[in-house]
Short mmCIF file of C-alpha atoms and ligand atoms in Angstrom, two decimals:
data_model
loop_
_atom_site.label_atom_id
_atom_site.label_comp_id
_atom_site.label_asym_id
_atom_site.label_seq_id
_atom_site.Cartn_x
_atom_site.Cartn_y
_atom_site.Cartn_z
CA MET A 1 107.02 -104.21 137.43
CA LYS A 2 103.87 -102.84 135.82
CA THR A 3 102.84 -99.30 136.75
CA LEU A 4 99.37 -98.83 138.27
CA TRP A 5 97.55 -95.59 138.97
CA ILE A 6 94.70 -95.25 141.43
CA VAL A 7 92.96 -92.20 139.99
CA TYR A 8 90.90 -89.93 142.26
CA ASP A 9 89.56 -86.41 142.15
CA LYS A 10 90.33 -84.32 145.25
CA ILE A 11 86.78 -84.41 146.64
CA GLN A 12 86.39 -88.17 146.32
CA TYR A 13 89.88 -88.66 147.73
CA GLY A 14 88.95 -86.57 150.75
CA ILE A 15 85.90 -88.75 151.37
CA ASN A 16 87.67 -92.08 150.69
CA GLU A 17 91.22 -91.51 151.89
CA TRP A 18 91.26 -94.67 154.04
CA PHE A 19 90.11 -96.85 151.13
CA ALA A 20 92.60 -95.21 148.77
CA SER A 21 95.52 -95.77 151.16
CA ARG A 22 94.49 -99.40 151.68
CA LEU A 23 94.40 -99.94 147.91
CA LEU A 24 97.83 -98.32 147.55
CA GLU A 25 99.26 -100.61 150.21
CA LEU A 26 97.75 -103.73 148.58
CA PHE A 27 98.66 -102.84 145.00
CA GLY A 28 102.17 -101.96 146.17
CA GLU A 29 102.78 -105.72 146.69
CA CYS A 30 102.73 -106.38 142.97
CA PHE A 31 102.66 -103.11 141.01
CA ASP A 32 104.62 -99.91 140.94
CA ALA A 33 101.52 -98.21 142.34
CA SER A 34 100.63 -94.57 143.03
CA ILE A 35 97.59 -92.44 143.80
CA VAL A 36 97.07 -89.78 141.16
CA MET A 37 94.79 -86.74 141.37
CA ARG A 38 92.89 -86.15 138.14
CA GLU A 39 93.11 -82.37 138.60
CA ASP A 40 96.91 -82.45 138.88
CA LEU A 41 97.52 -84.34 135.63
CA PRO A 42 98.94 -82.34 132.73
CA GLU A 43 97.45 -82.63 129.22
CA THR A 44 100.11 -85.14 128.22
CA PHE A 45 101.70 -87.74 130.47
CA ASP A 46 103.41 -91.14 130.36
CA ARG A 47 100.57 -93.62 130.54
CA PRO A 48 100.46 -96.23 133.30
CA ASP A 49 100.02 -99.92 132.39
CA VAL A 50 96.91 -100.18 134.55
CA ALA A 51 94.51 -97.51 135.89
CA VAL A 52 91.94 -98.05 138.63
CA VAL A 53 89.70 -95.05 138.07
CA ARG A 54 87.89 -93.94 141.24
CA THR A 55 86.72 -90.58 139.87
CA ILE A 56 83.73 -90.25 137.60
CA ASP A 57 85.20 -89.14 134.29
CA PRO A 58 84.31 -91.38 131.33
CA SER A 59 86.16 -89.20 128.81
CA PHE A 60 89.36 -89.45 130.83
CA SER A 61 88.93 -93.24 131.00
CA LYS A 62 88.54 -93.22 127.21
CA LYS A 63 91.72 -91.19 126.82
CA LEU A 64 93.65 -93.65 128.98
CA GLU A 65 92.31 -96.57 126.98
CA LEU A 66 93.34 -94.94 123.68
CA LEU A 67 96.85 -94.51 125.12
CA GLY A 68 96.96 -98.28 125.75
CA THR A 69 96.25 -98.40 129.49
CA ALA A 70 94.10 -101.23 130.89
CA VAL A 71 91.29 -99.27 132.55
CA ILE A 72 89.06 -100.37 135.43
CA ASN A 73 86.13 -100.02 134.77
CA PRO A 74 86.35 -99.93 130.93
CA PRO A 75 85.26 -96.56 129.47
CA ARG A 76 82.15 -97.96 127.82
CA VAL A 77 80.96 -99.22 131.22
CA SER A 78 81.66 -95.82 132.84
CA GLU A 79 79.86 -93.98 130.10
CA ILE A 80 76.67 -96.03 130.40
CA CYS A 81 76.65 -96.21 134.23
CA ASN A 82 77.07 -92.47 134.60
CA ASP A 83 74.11 -91.63 132.38
CA LYS A 84 70.78 -92.90 133.76
CA ALA A 85 69.07 -92.46 130.36
CA LEU A 86 71.72 -94.70 128.70
CA SER A 87 71.38 -97.17 131.57
CA TYR A 88 67.61 -97.52 131.06
CA LYS A 89 68.15 -97.95 127.33
CA LEU A 90 70.58 -100.80 128.10
CA ALA A 91 68.10 -102.39 130.56
CA LYS A 92 65.37 -102.19 127.95
CA GLU A 93 67.54 -103.88 125.33
CA ALA A 94 68.58 -106.51 127.89
CA GLY A 95 64.89 -107.23 128.73
CA VAL A 96 65.18 -106.23 132.38
CA PRO A 97 62.06 -104.50 133.81
CA PHE A 98 62.18 -100.97 135.24
CA SER A 99 59.61 -98.41 136.27
CA GLU A 100 58.33 -96.49 133.23
CA ILE A 101 60.36 -93.43 132.21
CA TYR A 102 59.18 -90.30 130.37
CA ASP A 103 60.96 -87.86 128.09
CA ILE A 104 60.84 -84.41 129.71
CA SER A 105 63.56 -82.77 127.65
CA GLY A 106 62.96 -79.21 126.40
CA LYS A 107 59.31 -78.25 126.87
CA LYS A 108 58.04 -81.87 126.93
CA LEU A 109 55.81 -82.99 129.79
CA PRO A 110 54.55 -86.47 130.72
CA PRO A 111 50.86 -87.45 130.30
CA LYS A 112 48.63 -86.02 133.11
CA GLY A 113 47.66 -89.34 134.70
CA VAL A 114 51.13 -90.68 135.52
CA TYR A 115 51.98 -88.81 138.74
CA PRO A 116 53.63 -89.19 141.22
CA LEU A 117 56.91 -89.15 139.34
CA VAL A 118 60.52 -89.15 140.45
CA VAL A 119 62.74 -86.70 138.59
CA LYS A 120 66.47 -87.31 138.63
CA THR A 121 69.53 -85.89 136.95
CA ALA A 122 71.01 -88.38 134.46
CA SER A 123 74.46 -88.04 136.02
CA GLY A 124 73.42 -87.69 139.71
CA HIS A 125 74.74 -89.68 142.68
CA GLY A 126 73.95 -90.27 146.31
CA GLY A 127 70.27 -89.26 145.91
CA LYS A 128 71.20 -85.57 145.57
CA GLY A 129 69.53 -84.75 142.24
CA VAL A 130 66.43 -86.87 143.00
CA ARG A 131 63.01 -85.22 143.55
CA LEU A 132 59.49 -86.52 144.06
CA CYS A 133 56.87 -84.65 141.97
CA ARG A 134 53.23 -85.29 142.84
CA SER A 135 51.79 -82.99 140.18
CA GLU A 136 52.60 -81.28 136.88
CA ASP A 137 53.21 -78.05 138.83
CA GLU A 138 55.83 -79.71 141.00
CA LEU A 139 57.44 -81.24 137.90
CA LYS A 140 57.65 -77.82 136.23
CA LYS A 141 59.29 -76.43 139.39
CA ALA A 142 61.78 -79.31 139.46
CA LYS A 143 62.61 -78.73 135.77
CA LYS A 144 63.26 -75.05 136.46
CA LEU A 145 65.45 -75.86 139.46
CA LEU A 146 67.46 -78.45 137.50
CA LYS A 147 67.66 -76.36 134.32
CA GLY A 148 70.60 -77.24 132.09
CA GLU A 149 70.81 -80.80 133.43
CA LYS A 150 69.87 -83.89 131.43
CA LEU A 151 66.87 -85.32 133.33
CA VAL A 152 65.01 -88.59 133.68
CA ALA A 153 61.37 -88.69 134.89
CA GLN A 154 60.17 -92.01 136.24
CA LYS A 155 56.99 -93.38 137.71
CA LEU A 156 57.23 -93.68 141.49
CA VAL A 157 57.68 -97.15 142.92
CA GLY A 158 56.28 -97.50 146.46
CA ASP A 159 54.43 -94.97 148.63
CA GLY A 160 56.77 -91.97 148.30
CA LYS A 161 57.34 -91.94 152.09
CA SER A 162 59.72 -94.82 152.60
CA GLY A 163 62.18 -96.49 150.29
CA ARG A 164 63.64 -99.95 149.70
CA ASP A 165 66.23 -100.83 147.20
CA LEU A 166 68.77 -103.50 146.53
CA ARG A 167 72.46 -103.07 145.72
CA VAL A 168 74.10 -106.02 144.02
CA TYR A 169 77.90 -105.88 143.97
CA VAL A 170 79.36 -107.50 140.87
CA LEU A 171 83.10 -108.26 140.72
CA GLY A 172 84.76 -109.66 137.61
CA GLY A 173 81.37 -110.31 136.01
CA ARG A 174 80.18 -112.47 138.95
CA ILE A 175 77.63 -111.55 141.65
CA PHE A 176 79.60 -110.92 144.82
CA LYS A 177 77.13 -109.76 147.52
CA ALA A 178 73.76 -108.10 147.76
CA VAL A 179 72.58 -105.55 150.31
CA LEU A 180 69.02 -104.41 150.95
CA ARG A 181 68.78 -100.68 151.78
CA SER A 182 65.73 -99.18 153.39
CA SER A 183 64.59 -95.89 154.80
CA ASP A 184 61.41 -95.24 156.80
CA SER A 185 61.71 -91.48 156.59
CA ASP A 186 62.63 -90.80 152.93
CA PHE A 187 61.63 -92.42 149.63
CA ARG A 188 65.33 -92.33 148.83
CA SER A 189 67.08 -95.18 150.57
CA ASN A 190 70.68 -94.17 149.78
CA PHE A 191 73.09 -95.34 152.50
CA SER A 192 74.82 -91.96 152.33
CA LEU A 193 71.47 -90.31 153.27
CA GLY A 194 71.09 -92.51 156.35
CA GLY A 195 69.31 -95.53 154.83
CA GLU A 196 69.71 -98.80 156.73
CA ALA A 197 71.41 -101.76 155.13
CA ARG A 198 71.21 -105.50 155.68
CA PRO A 199 72.29 -108.72 153.94
CA PHE A 200 70.12 -110.11 151.17
CA ASP A 201 70.10 -113.48 149.39
CA LEU A 202 69.18 -113.27 145.72
CA GLY A 203 66.75 -115.75 144.20
CA ASP A 204 67.38 -117.29 140.76
CA ASN A 205 65.01 -114.81 139.09
CA ASP A 206 66.86 -111.86 140.62
CA ARG A 207 70.25 -113.26 139.66
CA GLU A 208 69.08 -113.63 136.08
CA LYS A 209 68.16 -109.91 135.97
CA VAL A 210 71.61 -108.95 137.27
CA TYR A 211 73.39 -111.16 134.76
CA LYS A 212 71.37 -109.75 131.87
CA ILE A 213 72.61 -106.27 132.82
CA VAL A 214 76.19 -107.49 133.29
CA LYS A 215 76.20 -109.25 129.93
CA ALA A 216 74.80 -106.17 128.17
CA LEU A 217 77.55 -104.03 129.72
CA GLY A 218 80.32 -106.22 128.37
CA GLU A 219 83.10 -106.64 130.86
CA PRO A 220 82.57 -104.54 133.95
CA ASP A 221 85.26 -105.09 136.61
CA PHE A 222 83.60 -103.80 139.75
CA ILE A 223 80.11 -102.28 139.72
CA GLY A 224 76.94 -102.04 141.78
CA VAL A 225 73.70 -102.93 140.05
CA ASP A 226 70.77 -101.26 141.90
CA PHE A 227 67.11 -102.25 141.90
CA LEU A 228 63.96 -100.76 143.42
CA VAL A 229 61.97 -103.34 145.34
CA SER A 230 58.20 -103.48 145.23
CA GLY A 231 55.90 -106.39 146.11
CA GLY A 232 58.86 -108.76 146.12
CA GLU A 233 59.79 -107.81 142.54
CA LEU A 234 63.02 -106.16 141.46
CA PHE A 235 62.91 -103.18 139.08
CA PHE A 236 66.22 -102.06 137.62
CA ASN A 237 67.21 -98.62 138.90
CA GLU A 238 70.82 -97.76 138.07
CA ILE A 239 74.40 -98.98 137.86
CA GLU A 240 77.23 -97.54 139.98
CA ASP A 241 80.53 -97.37 138.14
CA VAL A 242 82.75 -96.07 140.97
CA VAL A 243 80.86 -98.20 143.42
CA GLY A 244 81.18 -97.34 147.14
CA THR A 245 82.18 -100.17 149.47
CA ARG A 246 81.17 -98.90 152.91
CA MET A 247 78.08 -101.13 152.99
CA LEU A 248 80.23 -104.24 152.42
CA TYR A 249 82.16 -103.41 155.59
CA ALA A 250 79.09 -102.38 157.54
CA VAL A 251 76.88 -105.35 156.61
CA TYR A 252 79.29 -108.21 155.94
CA GLY A 253 82.50 -107.06 157.61
CA ILE A 254 84.27 -107.55 154.26
CA ASP A 255 87.56 -105.86 153.52
CA ALA A 256 86.40 -104.77 150.05
CA ALA A 257 89.74 -103.15 149.20
CA LYS A 258 91.43 -106.53 149.62
CA VAL A 259 88.89 -108.45 147.54
CA PHE A 260 89.04 -105.82 144.81
CA ALA A 261 92.83 -105.58 144.83
CA ASP A 262 93.17 -109.40 144.66
CA TYR A 263 90.91 -109.37 141.60
CA VAL A 264 93.00 -106.68 139.86
CA LYS A 265 96.25 -108.46 140.74
CA ASP A 266 94.91 -111.70 139.27
CA LYS A 267 93.83 -110.00 136.11
CA TYR A 268 96.77 -107.65 135.46
CA GLY A 269 99.57 -108.48 137.89
CA ALA A 270 102.89 -109.74 136.49
N1 ADP B 1 61.14 -94.35 140.47
C1 ADP B 1 61.43 -94.39 141.78
N2 ADP B 1 60.49 -94.76 142.67
C2 ADP B 1 60.77 -94.78 144.01
N3 ADP B 1 61.96 -94.47 144.52
C3 ADP B 1 62.94 -94.08 143.67
C4 ADP B 1 62.73 -94.01 142.27
N4 ADP B 1 63.89 -93.59 141.68
C5 ADP B 1 64.76 -93.42 142.70
N5 ADP B 1 64.23 -93.71 143.90
C6 ADP B 1 64.88 -93.65 145.23
O1 ADP B 1 65.79 -92.62 145.26
C7 ADP B 1 67.13 -93.13 145.49
C8 ADP B 1 68.10 -92.37 144.63
O2 ADP B 1 67.77 -92.49 143.25
P1 ADP B 1 68.81 -93.03 142.17
O3 ADP B 1 68.09 -93.20 140.90
O4 ADP B 1 69.48 -94.25 142.71
O5 ADP B 1 69.85 -91.83 142.06
P2 ADP B 1 71.31 -91.61 142.71
O6 ADP B 1 72.22 -91.90 141.56
O7 ADP B 1 71.33 -90.21 143.11
O8 ADP B 1 71.50 -92.62 143.82
C9 ADP B 1 67.03 -94.61 145.10
O9 ADP B 1 67.99 -95.38 145.80
C10 ADP B 1 65.61 -94.95 145.52
O10 ADP B 1 65.57 -95.20 146.92
MG1 MG B 2 71.35 -94.62 143.58
#
């Protein structure tokens, strides 16, 4: 039987214990499966045949791949998804539109006339490192506050008071489901910040944008491709590598662990 690790860090495990246990139960049917805490791993270890990485750690994914493990998602995918600047570069090369971004590294500032801007940390998640700056003064404050972090500044989409964005779940390179998230009280519509979520049917134009991103990424196993929505148009926003599945349960009643585990079993099971 092939060995399979479900790799978590302790914080993510604490938040997602139910999902992790469900995966373990499902993988147990066809792998010698275990949950492994990233922090508890020694420098050298016997590699597993397959690793489902549910912690954000692209260099660890790379290490596993070099050892010969089949890694989900592949390290190149993790590296791009967990760096918003790299993600926008990929979208640009793929010809997928996104709201204009500005280089604010070091002492650089955007042109005066482009505010309001959204400043976000390149590696942020859950809306935590995301700030709205209505003026150069506010941007300078945000830069000071986020000193030491790689930042992305982006032209605001929408009115800055409410937010709408679209999460497209992609499994095995195919669009699985889409969910529209909205918030009437925050420009950030993250589900984890209380945004509401409902089902969404993608049009052909939207699907094409998703597939351009997927193709540019290579072979992502399970990701979320996120767009900002304005005037019925989709603007690429980011890609989630360790994509959360709560919205799939909440909106569609889907047992995402089962769907994901079935995919992994098909791809790597004996
Ligand atoms: N340029 C923008 N214009 C309007 N809203 C934005 C913009 N960038 C981000 N947001 C809002 O903030 C939320 C969090 O930003 P995001 O880039 O997805 O970072 P995170 O990785 O923290 O989720 C998005 O879901 C969206 O609702
Ligand atoms: Mg986001």
